[in-house]
Amino acid sequence: MAATFFGEVVKAPCRAGTEDQEEEEEGRRETAEDREVRRHLARKREVRLFRRQTKTSLEVSLLEKYPCSKFIIAIGNNAVAFLSSFVMNSGVWEEVGCAKLWNEWCRTTDKTHLSPAEAFCVFYHLKSSPSCSCYVAEDQQYQWLEKVFGSCARKNMQVTLLTCRHVTDYKTSESISSLHSPFLKALKTQNFKEPPCCSLLEQPNIVHDLPAAVLSYCQVWKIPAVLYLCYTDVMKLDLITVEAFKPILSSRSLKGLVKNIPQSTEILKKLLTTNEIQSNIYT
Amino acid sequence: MASRYDRAITVFSPDGHLFQVEYAQEAVKKGSTAVGIRGTDIVVLGVEKKSVAKLQDERTVRKICALDDHVCMAFAGLTADARVVINRARVECQSYKLTVEDPVTVEYITRFIATLKQKYTQSNGRRPFGISALIVGFDDDGIPRLYQTDPSGTYHAWKANAIGRSAKTVREFLEKNYTDDAIANDSEAIKLAIRALLEVVQSGGKNIELAIIRRNQPLKMFSAREIELQVTEIEKEKEEAEKKKSKKTT
């Protein structure tokens, strides 16, 4: 023990190597119980891909089982609502898989009634379009990518990602109050040759979480991919934020998929009224 | 930089920001839209009605509140903060009337509310009020007034303004459409307020609440039926304008 100038008592390290030190090291060593807890947590955080109808898990990665030329991923409730109303209302979409994962941010375990406001990843096949409204933690992103993309390059595939971010995360020299939110920004991989439907995301802004993981994967495996990031001041399900994605409807990836825009607006309004969360904090 | 200077209200950042006040302004954007229009002989307040739970009494979820017989306000932001500010303003209105035997002017009560809000941006252990307010009314001289306050404690007079979610979109609409013709008479001013709200309200007329004050008359809240009638008229006028436009192009 030693006293410092300020009168606090600190434990001074002993060069002789006493029993106290050994006790400390023992305390730091993992017990069997610690290992069991860690294993249980790892199992809980595993990303599993399965078919909801048959409840069987997919043995291979999703894109190996259902290869496609266009892969559209919507992350977050506004992006999912956009995809559900504008893209998936035309054509017949078959649900081919569902990603089940748990992390500390998950608030729901109900897998039967899904809506854009629920936390889940569902994969639909027409030209394959997953919509993901849950938060995929950093340690789970690699697993999610492996289960969906597999570990080898996908040829002849283009990936489009849609997601939202709060406008206060947008770094710019202009004042935030002069920004007309919601607005779209794009970030693409080197192999994506088409012009994006909006201006590119400027430095020093960065992309986070699952969209960043998917874009990085696509950049490494030379897959043409584009992320459309909507900066909005309303993060909950909101008509104006969803409509901010509309310029993407003219892009090549979505052109052939979107047929009935007036009907889409109706579907969107219905989705919004069903998912309105009643809260008394703000009026 | 923000993370080191945004915890305490009484601390300026090196570049002169009071982050808590700016964050309070973000809280205002979480409230639904409110719009205020100053006409020639009328003042109008329109709000996007919040969705009410099935078992909730609708009368207890109000965004437009009377402060006195001749002044009313609409707010956007934290409900509880609004309740506190409104109560203080109402007490001040009566106290003033009993003291000087005259009703408050709209500017006086706005300044009172703004001063109250400013105090909370300069006090230890308190946070700013997370509301912006639109205060409308007529003074004794018969001139209509519209003021807006925000969490920093500033207040300004406006001809027309909007607060809350999508306020920017509504304000831009008002900048284009607030003309002398648009406020030529009372019904045009009312229609302008409804048209401004329809730009951003998600399900049309049934989610709009409207209040007006006419010179020397008390506050009048429109019923859902009256609003629906106005919305139908506006939609008819829009259709006719579009038909005229398409005729001109052909």
Short mmCIF file of C-alpha atoms in Angstrom, two decimals:
data_model
loop_
_atom_site.label_atom_id
_atom_site.label_comp_id
_atom_site.label_asym_id
_atom_site.label_seq_id
_atom_site.Cartn_x
_atom_site.Cartn_y
_atom_site.Cartn_z
CA MET A 1 0.00 0.00 0.00
CA ALA A 2 1.20 3.47 -0.63
CA ALA A 3 -0.10 6.94 -0.07
CA THR A 4 0.07 9.50 -2.84
CA PHE A 5 0.69 13.19 -2.59
CA PHE A 6 -3.06 13.82 -2.64
CA GLY A 7 -3.72 11.55 0.30
CA GLU A 8 -5.38 8.74 -1.57
CA VAL A 9 -4.34 5.20 -0.80
CA VAL A 10 -3.29 3.13 -3.79
CA LYS A 11 -2.15 -0.40 -4.05
CA ALA A 12 1.48 -0.36 -5.12
CA PRO A 13 2.65 -3.32 -7.19
CA CYS A 14 5.00 -5.62 -5.28
CA ARG A 15 8.16 -6.64 -7.11
CA ALA A 16 8.71 -9.62 -4.86
CA GLY A 17 5.67 -11.39 -6.27
CA THR A 18 3.53 -12.18 -3.30
CA GLU A 19 0.55 -14.52 -2.80
CA ASP A 20 -1.77 -11.56 -3.42
CA GLN A 21 -0.66 -11.43 -7.02
CA GLU A 22 -1.35 -15.11 -7.53
CA GLU A 23 -4.84 -14.68 -6.11
CA GLU A 24 -5.46 -11.86 -8.54
CA GLU A 25 -4.36 -13.95 -11.50
CA GLU A 26 -6.61 -16.77 -10.37
CA GLY A 27 -9.50 -14.36 -10.25
CA ARG A 28 -8.75 -13.28 -13.80
CA ARG A 29 -8.58 -16.86 -15.12
CA GLU A 30 -11.75 -18.08 -16.75
CA THR A 31 -13.75 -20.65 -14.88
CA ALA A 32 -15.84 -23.34 -16.49
CA GLU A 33 -18.91 -21.33 -15.59
CA ASP A 34 -17.56 -18.27 -17.45
CA ARG A 35 -16.87 -20.38 -20.50
CA GLU A 36 -20.38 -21.84 -20.37
CA VAL A 37 -21.93 -18.37 -20.13
CA ARG A 38 -19.81 -17.18 -23.04
CA ARG A 39 -20.79 -20.21 -25.13
CA HIS A 40 -24.47 -19.69 -24.31
CA LEU A 41 -24.24 -16.03 -25.32
CA ALA A 42 -22.48 -16.90 -28.58
CA ARG A 43 -25.21 -19.44 -29.38
CA LYS A 44 -27.90 -16.87 -28.58
CA ARG A 45 -26.27 -14.29 -30.87
CA GLU A 46 -25.93 -16.71 -33.77
CA VAL A 47 -27.54 -15.60 -37.00
CA ARG A 48 -29.81 -18.34 -38.35
CA LEU A 49 -31.43 -18.49 -41.75
CA PHE A 50 -34.54 -20.60 -42.06
CA ARG A 51 -37.79 -21.01 -43.95
CA ARG A 52 -40.72 -19.90 -41.81
CA GLN A 53 -43.22 -22.20 -43.49
CA THR A 54 -41.23 -25.39 -42.99
CA LYS A 55 -39.15 -24.14 -40.01
CA THR A 56 -36.09 -25.74 -41.61
CA SER A 57 -32.81 -23.91 -41.69
CA LEU A 58 -30.99 -23.17 -44.91
CA GLU A 59 -27.83 -25.26 -45.16
CA VAL A 60 -26.16 -23.10 -47.78
CA SER A 61 -26.04 -19.32 -48.07
CA LEU A 62 -29.21 -17.68 -49.35
CA LEU A 63 -27.71 -16.48 -52.63
CA GLU A 64 -26.29 -19.92 -53.37
CA LYS A 65 -29.74 -21.40 -53.00
CA TYR A 66 -31.54 -18.53 -54.76
CA PRO A 67 -29.13 -16.83 -57.13
CA CYS A 68 -30.36 -13.61 -58.61
CA SER A 69 -29.25 -10.71 -60.75
CA LYS A 70 -30.73 -7.96 -58.59
CA PHE A 71 -30.45 -7.97 -54.85
CA ILE A 72 -32.23 -5.15 -53.07
CA ILE A 73 -31.77 -4.78 -49.31
CA ALA A 74 -33.90 -2.38 -47.27
CA ILE A 75 -32.63 -1.67 -43.76
CA GLY A 76 -34.76 0.24 -41.27
CA ASN A 77 -38.50 0.74 -41.10
CA ASN A 78 -38.80 3.61 -43.63
CA ALA A 79 -36.71 1.79 -46.26
CA VAL A 80 -38.70 -1.41 -45.66
CA ALA A 81 -42.01 0.47 -45.98
CA PHE A 82 -40.80 1.95 -49.30
CA LEU A 83 -39.85 -1.45 -50.66
CA SER A 84 -43.07 -3.08 -49.42
CA SER A 85 -45.32 -0.41 -50.93
CA PHE A 86 -43.57 0.48 -54.17
CA VAL A 87 -41.74 -2.65 -55.24
CA MET A 88 -43.43 -5.62 -53.69
CA ASN A 89 -46.99 -4.62 -54.51
CA SER A 90 -46.45 -5.64 -58.16
CA GLY A 91 -45.62 -9.19 -59.12
CA VAL A 92 -45.74 -12.27 -57.00
CA TRP A 93 -43.18 -12.38 -54.28
CA GLU A 94 -42.37 -15.63 -52.58
CA GLU A 95 -40.89 -15.62 -49.12
CA VAL A 96 -37.77 -17.75 -49.34
CA GLY A 97 -36.15 -17.23 -46.02
CA CYS A 98 -35.94 -15.37 -42.81
CA ALA A 99 -32.93 -14.38 -40.69
CA LYS A 100 -33.43 -14.93 -37.02
CA LEU A 101 -31.04 -13.14 -34.71
CA TRP A 102 -30.97 -11.81 -31.21
CA ASN A 103 -28.94 -9.00 -29.68
CA GLU A 104 -29.39 -6.52 -26.87
CA TRP A 105 -31.35 -4.14 -29.09
CA CYS A 106 -34.09 -6.65 -29.97
CA ARG A 107 -37.41 -5.74 -28.43
CA THR A 108 -39.69 -8.30 -30.01
CA THR A 109 -39.69 -12.05 -30.40
CA ASP A 110 -42.99 -12.33 -32.29
CA LYS A 111 -42.11 -13.84 -35.65
CA THR A 112 -45.62 -14.42 -36.96
CA HIS A 113 -46.94 -10.90 -37.55
CA LEU A 114 -44.30 -8.87 -39.26
CA SER A 115 -44.53 -5.27 -40.34
CA PRO A 116 -41.99 -2.58 -41.19
CA ALA A 117 -41.95 -1.51 -37.55
CA GLU A 118 -41.01 -4.96 -36.26
CA ALA A 119 -37.44 -6.13 -35.88
CA PHE A 120 -36.77 -8.91 -38.33
CA CYS A 121 -35.06 -9.89 -41.63
CA VAL A 122 -37.27 -11.45 -44.27
CA PHE A 123 -36.12 -12.50 -47.74
CA TYR A 124 -38.45 -12.46 -50.72
CA HIS A 125 -37.75 -13.89 -54.13
CA LEU A 126 -38.78 -12.33 -57.39
CA LYS A 127 -35.46 -10.97 -58.13
CA SER A 128 -34.68 -11.49 -54.48
CA SER A 129 -35.31 -8.66 -52.13
CA PRO A 130 -34.66 -8.90 -48.46
CA SER A 131 -36.02 -6.36 -46.07
CA CYS A 132 -34.31 -6.05 -42.77
CA SER A 133 -35.81 -4.02 -39.94
CA CYS A 134 -33.72 -5.24 -37.07
CA TYR A 135 -30.43 -4.05 -35.77
CA VAL A 136 -27.57 -6.38 -36.67
CA ALA A 137 -24.80 -5.89 -34.11
CA GLU A 138 -21.15 -5.63 -35.24
CA ASP A 139 -20.23 -9.12 -34.14
CA GLN A 140 -23.23 -10.53 -36.03
CA GLN A 141 -22.64 -8.67 -39.31
CA TYR A 142 -20.03 -11.11 -40.59
CA GLN A 143 -22.31 -14.06 -39.81
CA TRP A 144 -25.24 -12.34 -41.54
CA LEU A 145 -23.11 -11.69 -44.63
CA GLU A 146 -21.85 -15.28 -44.71
CA LYS A 147 -25.35 -16.71 -44.36
CA VAL A 148 -26.76 -14.44 -47.05
CA PHE A 149 -23.94 -13.96 -49.53
CA GLY A 150 -21.83 -17.02 -48.84
CA SER A 151 -18.08 -16.95 -48.93
CA CYS A 152 -17.48 -16.66 -52.65
CA ALA A 153 -18.05 -13.92 -55.17
CA ARG A 154 -21.46 -13.65 -56.80
CA LYS A 155 -21.23 -13.07 -60.53
CA ASN A 156 -23.73 -11.04 -62.56
CA MET A 157 -25.38 -9.58 -59.52
CA GLN A 158 -26.11 -6.00 -58.61
CA VAL A 159 -26.87 -4.98 -55.05
CA THR A 160 -29.00 -1.99 -54.07
CA LEU A 161 -29.22 -0.98 -50.41
CA LEU A 162 -31.74 1.39 -48.90
CA THR A 163 -31.48 2.80 -45.41
CA CYS A 164 -32.12 5.89 -43.27
CA ARG A 165 -30.07 7.94 -40.89
CA HIS A 166 -30.92 10.93 -38.72
CA VAL A 167 -30.05 14.27 -40.33
CA THR A 168 -28.05 15.31 -37.25
CA ASP A 169 -25.49 12.65 -38.23
CA TYR A 170 -24.89 14.45 -41.53
CA LYS A 171 -21.69 16.46 -41.40
CA THR A 172 -21.65 19.57 -43.51
CA SER A 173 -20.26 23.06 -43.42
CA GLU A 174 -23.78 24.44 -43.99
CA SER A 175 -26.10 24.97 -41.05
CA ILE A 176 -28.40 22.02 -40.34
CA SER A 177 -31.45 24.31 -40.38
CA SER A 178 -30.74 25.19 -44.03
CA LEU A 179 -30.83 21.51 -45.08
CA HIS A 180 -34.04 20.40 -46.68
CA SER A 181 -34.56 17.01 -45.06
CA PRO A 182 -35.34 14.32 -45.92
CA PHE A 183 -32.75 14.07 -48.68
CA LEU A 184 -30.97 11.20 -50.43
CA LYS A 185 -27.27 10.55 -50.75
CA ALA A 186 -25.57 7.67 -52.53
CA LEU A 187 -22.43 5.65 -51.93
CA LYS A 188 -21.32 3.06 -54.46
CA THR A 189 -18.64 0.43 -54.99
CA GLN A 190 -15.99 0.78 -57.66
CA ASN A 191 -17.71 -1.73 -59.95
CA PHE A 192 -21.03 0.10 -59.98
CA LYS A 193 -20.94 1.94 -63.28
CA GLU A 194 -24.46 3.39 -63.49
CA PRO A 195 -24.96 6.99 -62.45
CA PRO A 196 -26.74 7.01 -59.05
CA CYS A 197 -30.15 8.67 -58.70
CA CYS A 198 -28.89 11.37 -56.37
CA SER A 199 -25.66 13.11 -55.37
CA LEU A 200 -22.88 11.10 -53.77
CA LEU A 201 -22.24 11.17 -50.06
CA GLU A 202 -19.54 13.71 -49.34
CA GLN A 203 -16.61 13.37 -46.96
CA PRO A 204 -16.28 13.26 -43.95
CA ASN A 205 -19.64 11.46 -43.70
CA ILE A 206 -19.43 7.70 -43.16
CA VAL A 207 -21.87 4.82 -43.36
CA HIS A 208 -22.43 2.63 -40.30
CA ASP A 209 -23.63 -0.84 -39.32
CA LEU A 210 -25.07 -3.41 -41.73
CA PRO A 211 -25.15 -1.18 -44.85
CA ALA A 212 -21.42 -0.51 -44.35
CA ALA A 213 -20.74 -4.22 -43.90
CA VAL A 214 -22.64 -5.12 -47.09
CA LEU A 215 -20.98 -2.35 -49.12
CA SER A 216 -17.51 -3.38 -47.87
CA TYR A 217 -18.25 -7.00 -48.78
CA CYS A 218 -19.37 -5.93 -52.26
CA GLN A 219 -16.28 -3.74 -52.72
CA VAL A 220 -13.96 -6.61 -51.74
CA TRP A 221 -15.71 -9.14 -53.98
CA LYS A 222 -16.04 -6.59 -56.82
CA ILE A 223 -19.86 -6.73 -56.84
CA PRO A 224 -21.51 -3.59 -58.23
CA ALA A 225 -23.46 -2.14 -55.33
CA VAL A 226 -25.03 1.17 -54.44
CA LEU A 227 -26.35 2.41 -51.12
CA TYR A 228 -29.09 5.03 -51.05
CA LEU A 229 -29.00 6.72 -47.68
CA CYS A 230 -31.91 8.93 -46.70
CA TYR A 231 -31.12 11.59 -44.11
CA THR A 232 -34.30 12.45 -42.27
CA ASP A 233 -35.38 14.19 -39.10
CA VAL A 234 -38.10 11.62 -38.42
CA MET A 235 -36.70 8.17 -37.73
CA LYS A 236 -40.03 6.48 -37.06
CA LEU A 237 -42.23 5.34 -39.96
CA ASP A 238 -43.13 8.51 -41.85
CA LEU A 239 -44.74 9.16 -45.25
CA ILE A 240 -42.45 12.01 -46.26
CA THR A 241 -39.30 10.02 -45.43
CA VAL A 242 -40.54 7.00 -47.38
CA GLU A 243 -41.43 9.19 -50.35
CA ALA A 244 -37.91 10.62 -50.31
CA PHE A 245 -36.79 7.27 -51.77
CA LYS A 246 -38.96 7.83 -54.87
CA PRO A 247 -36.10 9.02 -57.17
CA ILE A 248 -34.72 5.46 -56.93
CA LEU A 249 -37.77 4.18 -58.81
CA SER A 250 -36.17 5.49 -62.01
CA SER A 251 -32.98 3.47 -61.45
CA ARG A 252 -32.26 0.39 -63.55
CA SER A 253 -32.46 -1.96 -60.59
CA LEU A 254 -36.02 -0.98 -59.72
CA LYS A 255 -37.43 0.14 -63.08
CA GLY A 256 -38.78 -3.23 -64.13
CA LEU A 257 -40.17 -3.98 -60.69
CA VAL A 258 -42.35 -0.93 -60.08
CA LYS A 259 -45.67 -0.95 -61.86
CA ASN A 260 -48.44 0.70 -59.95
CA ILE A 261 -47.37 3.90 -58.21
CA PRO A 262 -50.83 5.28 -57.19
CA GLN A 263 -51.68 1.94 -55.64
CA SER A 264 -48.33 1.97 -53.88
CA THR A 265 -49.15 5.29 -52.22
CA GLU A 266 -52.41 3.80 -50.92
CA ILE A 267 -50.60 0.72 -49.59
CA LEU A 268 -48.08 2.98 -47.90
CA LYS A 269 -50.79 5.06 -46.18
CA LYS A 270 -52.39 1.85 -44.92
CA LEU A 271 -49.05 0.62 -43.60
CA LEU A 272 -48.53 3.90 -41.78
CA THR A 273 -51.92 3.87 -40.07
CA THR A 274 -51.50 0.23 -39.00
CA ASN A 275 -48.08 0.84 -37.56
CA GLU A 276 -48.61 4.13 -35.83
CA ILE A 277 -47.20 3.84 -32.34
CA GLN A 278 -49.20 5.86 -29.87
CA SER A 279 -46.98 8.01 -27.65
CA ASN A 280 -47.89 10.87 -25.35
CA ILE A 281 -44.45 12.36 -24.84
CA TYR A 282 -44.53 14.62 -27.91
CA THR A 283 -47.54 16.50 -29.24
CA MET B 1 -16.48 18.54 -30.06
CA ALA B 2 -20.20 18.40 -29.33
CA SER B 3 -19.86 15.55 -26.87
CA ARG B 4 -17.70 17.57 -24.48
CA TYR B 5 -19.95 20.61 -24.39
CA ASP B 6 -23.42 19.24 -24.72
CA ARG B 7 -24.16 17.91 -21.24
CA ALA B 8 -24.56 21.06 -19.21
CA ILE B 9 -26.97 23.79 -20.22
CA THR B 10 -24.79 26.55 -18.79
CA VAL B 11 -21.70 25.69 -20.81
CA PHE B 12 -20.89 27.29 -24.17
CA SER B 13 -18.84 25.29 -26.65
CA PRO B 14 -15.69 26.97 -28.03
CA ASP B 15 -17.54 27.90 -31.19
CA GLY B 16 -20.41 29.48 -29.31
CA HIS B 17 -23.07 26.78 -29.35
CA LEU B 18 -25.41 25.98 -26.52
CA PHE B 19 -25.96 22.37 -27.51
CA GLN B 20 -28.77 21.65 -25.07
CA VAL B 21 -30.79 24.49 -26.59
CA GLU B 22 -30.12 23.16 -30.08
CA TYR B 23 -31.09 19.64 -28.97
CA ALA B 24 -34.29 21.09 -27.50
CA GLN B 25 -35.08 22.42 -30.97
CA GLU B 26 -34.77 18.85 -32.26
CA ALA B 27 -37.34 17.78 -29.66
CA VAL B 28 -39.73 20.34 -31.16
CA LYS B 29 -39.43 18.58 -34.53
CA LYS B 30 -40.78 15.41 -32.93
CA GLY B 31 -44.12 17.10 -32.34
CA SER B 32 -46.73 17.20 -35.13
CA THR B 33 -47.04 20.25 -37.36
CA ALA B 34 -48.80 23.44 -36.32
CA VAL B 35 -49.41 26.40 -38.64
CA GLY B 36 -50.45 29.96 -37.84
CA ILE B 37 -51.80 32.53 -40.32
CA ARG B 38 -52.40 36.22 -39.68
CA GLY B 39 -55.23 37.45 -41.89
CA THR B 40 -56.70 40.93 -42.22
CA ASP B 41 -59.55 40.40 -39.76
CA ILE B 42 -58.80 36.91 -38.53
CA VAL B 43 -56.04 34.78 -37.06
CA VAL B 44 -55.98 31.06 -37.77
CA LEU B 45 -54.23 28.19 -36.00
CA GLY B 46 -54.19 24.79 -37.66
CA VAL B 47 -52.58 21.67 -36.25
CA GLU B 48 -52.02 18.11 -37.31
CA LYS B 49 -54.01 16.11 -34.80
CA LYS B 50 -52.09 13.44 -32.98
CA SER B 51 -53.54 9.97 -33.29
CA VAL B 52 -55.43 9.17 -30.13
CA ALA B 53 -55.53 5.71 -28.62
CA LYS B 54 -58.95 4.00 -28.69
CA LEU B 55 -59.59 4.33 -25.01
CA GLN B 56 -58.14 7.80 -24.64
CA ASP B 57 -60.44 10.82 -24.18
CA GLU B 58 -59.77 13.00 -27.23
CA ARG B 59 -60.53 16.19 -25.34
CA THR B 60 -57.45 15.72 -23.18
CA VAL B 61 -55.12 15.58 -26.18
CA ARG B 62 -55.14 19.15 -27.44
CA LYS B 63 -52.51 21.11 -29.28
CA ILE B 64 -54.45 24.39 -29.36
CA CYS B 65 -55.10 26.03 -25.99
CA ALA B 66 -56.68 29.32 -25.01
CA LEU B 67 -54.51 31.50 -22.79
CA ASP B 68 -57.23 34.12 -22.37
CA ASP B 69 -60.46 35.07 -24.16
CA HIS B 70 -58.58 36.92 -26.90
CA VAL B 71 -55.29 34.95 -27.08
CA CYS B 72 -54.62 31.35 -27.89
CA MET B 73 -51.58 29.25 -28.70
CA ALA B 74 -50.57 26.08 -30.46
CA PHE B 75 -47.39 24.24 -29.55
CA ALA B 76 -45.14 21.51 -30.87
CA GLY B 77 -42.79 19.40 -28.78
CA LEU B 78 -42.85 17.88 -25.32
CA THR B 79 -46.42 17.63 -24.02
CA ALA B 80 -45.55 18.00 -20.36
CA ASP B 81 -43.38 21.07 -20.95
CA ALA B 82 -46.24 22.66 -22.88
CA ARG B 83 -48.64 22.04 -20.02
CA VAL B 84 -46.32 23.84 -17.58
CA VAL B 85 -45.77 26.82 -19.91
CA ILE B 86 -49.48 27.13 -20.69
CA ASN B 87 -50.43 27.08 -16.99
CA ARG B 88 -47.88 29.77 -16.18
CA ALA B 89 -49.09 31.90 -19.11
CA ARG B 90 -52.74 31.54 -18.09
CA VAL B 91 -51.98 32.60 -14.52
CA GLU B 92 -49.99 35.56 -15.82
CA CYS B 93 -52.89 36.63 -18.08
CA GLN B 94 -55.29 36.76 -15.12
CA SER B 95 -52.77 38.33 -12.78
CA TYR B 96 -52.11 41.10 -15.32
CA LYS B 97 -55.84 41.68 -15.84
CA LEU B 98 -56.46 41.97 -12.10
CA THR B 99 -53.50 44.30 -11.64
CA VAL B 100 -53.93 46.75 -14.51
CA GLU B 101 -57.61 46.04 -15.34
CA ASP B 102 -56.75 45.50 -18.98
CA PRO B 103 -56.33 42.23 -20.88
CA VAL B 104 -52.77 41.34 -21.85
CA THR B 105 -51.51 42.25 -25.29
CA VAL B 106 -50.40 39.35 -27.44
CA GLU B 107 -46.87 40.73 -27.44
CA TYR B 108 -46.80 40.93 -23.63
CA ILE B 109 -47.78 37.33 -23.07
CA THR B 110 -45.43 36.17 -25.80
CA ARG B 111 -42.60 38.07 -24.14
CA PHE B 112 -43.54 36.51 -20.81
CA ILE B 113 -43.39 33.00 -22.29
CA ALA B 114 -40.13 33.75 -24.11
CA THR B 115 -38.54 35.16 -20.94
CA LEU B 116 -39.61 32.07 -19.01
CA LYS B 117 -38.02 29.85 -21.64
CA GLN B 118 -34.82 31.91 -21.68
CA LYS B 119 -34.46 31.57 -17.91
CA TYR B 120 -34.34 27.81 -18.33
CA THR B 121 -31.44 28.11 -20.76
CA GLN B 122 -29.32 29.93 -18.22
CA SER B 123 -29.99 28.02 -15.06
CA ASN B 124 -28.02 25.27 -13.38
CA GLY B 125 -29.68 21.89 -13.07
CA ARG B 126 -32.56 22.68 -15.40
CA ARG B 127 -33.02 21.90 -19.05
CA PRO B 128 -34.68 24.12 -21.67
CA PHE B 129 -38.37 23.71 -22.46
CA GLY B 130 -38.69 21.43 -25.46
CA ILE B 131 -41.51 23.34 -27.14
CA SER B 132 -42.06 26.01 -29.74
CA ALA B 133 -45.31 27.96 -29.62
CA LEU B 134 -47.43 29.94 -32.06
CA ILE B 135 -49.37 32.60 -30.19
CA VAL B 136 -52.23 34.41 -31.90
CA GLY B 137 -54.80 36.94 -30.91
CA PHE B 138 -56.15 40.46 -31.23
CA ASP B 139 -55.05 43.43 -29.17
CA ASP B 140 -57.39 46.19 -27.99
CA ASP B 141 -56.43 48.22 -31.04
CA GLY B 142 -58.06 45.51 -33.20
CA ILE B 143 -54.84 44.49 -34.97
CA PRO B 144 -54.34 40.74 -35.43
CA ARG B 145 -51.03 39.32 -34.16
CA LEU B 146 -49.07 36.13 -34.64
CA TYR B 147 -45.89 35.41 -32.69
CA GLN B 148 -43.61 32.42 -32.53
CA THR B 149 -41.37 31.41 -29.63
CA ASP B 150 -38.74 28.67 -29.53
CA PRO B 151 -36.78 26.83 -26.82
CA SER B 152 -33.98 29.40 -26.81
CA GLY B 153 -36.39 32.07 -25.59
CA THR B 154 -36.48 34.15 -28.76
CA TYR B 155 -39.76 35.44 -30.12
CA HIS B 156 -40.68 37.08 -33.40
CA ALA B 157 -43.80 38.37 -35.09
CA TRP B 158 -44.83 36.57 -38.24
CA LYS B 159 -47.40 36.91 -41.02
CA ALA B 160 -47.55 33.14 -41.27
CA ASN B 161 -45.38 30.38 -39.83
CA ALA B 162 -45.23 26.69 -39.02
CA ILE B 163 -43.59 24.66 -36.25
CA GLY B 164 -43.05 20.97 -35.54
CA ARG B 165 -42.46 18.10 -37.93
CA SER B 166 -42.11 19.12 -41.60
CA ALA B 167 -42.31 22.79 -40.61
CA LYS B 168 -39.84 23.65 -43.35
CA THR B 169 -42.06 22.19 -46.08
CA VAL B 170 -45.09 24.06 -44.75
CA ARG B 171 -43.15 27.31 -44.42
CA GLU B 172 -41.99 27.05 -48.03
CA PHE B 173 -45.59 26.48 -49.10
CA LEU B 174 -46.66 29.56 -47.15
CA GLU B 175 -43.86 31.66 -48.65
CA LYS B 176 -45.17 30.81 -52.11
CA ASN B 177 -48.87 31.12 -51.33
CA TYR B 178 -49.24 33.83 -48.70
CA THR B 179 -50.41 36.69 -50.87
CA ASP B 180 -52.79 39.58 -50.33
CA ASP B 181 -55.41 37.64 -52.29
CA ALA B 182 -54.90 34.59 -50.10
CA ILE B 183 -55.80 36.57 -46.97
CA ALA B 184 -58.30 38.89 -48.63
CA ASN B 185 -61.12 37.50 -46.54
CA ASP B 186 -61.60 35.16 -43.60
CA SER B 187 -62.53 32.06 -45.55
CA GLU B 188 -59.49 32.40 -47.82
CA ALA B 189 -57.19 32.65 -44.79
CA ILE B 190 -58.80 29.52 -43.30
CA LYS B 191 -58.37 27.67 -46.60
CA LEU B 192 -54.71 28.71 -46.76
CA ALA B 193 -54.06 27.20 -43.33
CA ILE B 194 -55.76 23.94 -44.30
CA ARG B 195 -53.96 23.79 -47.66
CA ALA B 196 -50.63 24.31 -45.89
CA LEU B 197 -51.35 21.44 -43.51
CA LEU B 198 -52.57 19.14 -46.28
CA GLU B 199 -49.06 19.36 -47.75
CA VAL B 200 -47.73 17.31 -44.87
CA VAL B 201 -50.63 15.69 -43.02
CA GLN B 202 -50.76 12.01 -43.69
CA SER B 203 -54.44 11.21 -43.81
CA GLY B 204 -56.18 14.34 -44.99
CA GLY B 205 -58.87 16.37 -43.25
CA LYS B 206 -59.69 13.99 -40.43
CA ASN B 207 -56.27 14.60 -38.90
CA ILE B 208 -56.57 18.39 -38.84
CA GLU B 209 -57.75 20.60 -36.01
CA LEU B 210 -58.46 24.28 -36.61
CA ALA B 211 -59.10 27.31 -34.41
CA ILE B 212 -59.83 30.90 -35.37
CA ILE B 213 -60.19 34.20 -33.57
CA ARG B 214 -62.08 37.02 -35.27
CA ARG B 215 -61.90 40.62 -34.12
CA ASN B 216 -63.94 41.10 -30.91
CA GLN B 217 -65.03 37.48 -30.92
CA PRO B 218 -63.96 34.60 -28.75
CA LEU B 219 -61.92 31.61 -29.88
CA LYS B 220 -63.81 29.23 -32.15
CA MET B 221 -62.73 25.61 -32.63
CA PHE B 222 -63.88 24.06 -35.89
CA SER B 223 -65.73 20.76 -35.70
CA ALA B 224 -64.58 17.77 -37.74
CA ARG B 225 -67.57 18.26 -40.07
CA GLU B 226 -66.69 21.91 -40.75
CA ILE B 227 -63.07 20.99 -41.51
CA GLU B 228 -64.21 18.19 -43.81
CA LEU B 229 -66.39 20.67 -45.73
CA GLN B 230 -63.43 23.03 -46.14
CA VAL B 231 -61.20 20.19 -47.33
CA THR B 232 -63.83 19.09 -49.89
CA GLU B 233 -64.06 22.67 -51.19
CA ILE B 234 -60.27 22.91 -51.45
CA GLU B 235 -60.08 19.61 -53.32
CA LYS B 236 -62.81 20.80 -55.72
CA GLU B 237 -60.94 24.05 -56.37
CA LYS B 238 -57.73 22.09 -56.96
CA GLU B 239 -59.46 19.83 -59.49
CA GLU B 240 -60.93 22.81 -61.33
CA ALA B 241 -57.54 24.54 -61.42
CA GLU B 242 -55.94 21.38 -62.81
CA LYS B 243 -58.67 21.05 -65.48
CA LYS B 244 -58.08 24.65 -66.53
CA LYS B 245 -54.34 24.02 -66.72
CA SER B 246 -54.72 20.92 -68.87
CA LYS B 247 -57.14 22.80 -71.19
CA LYS B 248 -54.60 25.58 -71.61
CA THR B 249 -51.78 23.15 -72.53
CA THR B 250 -53.94 21.33 -75.11
#
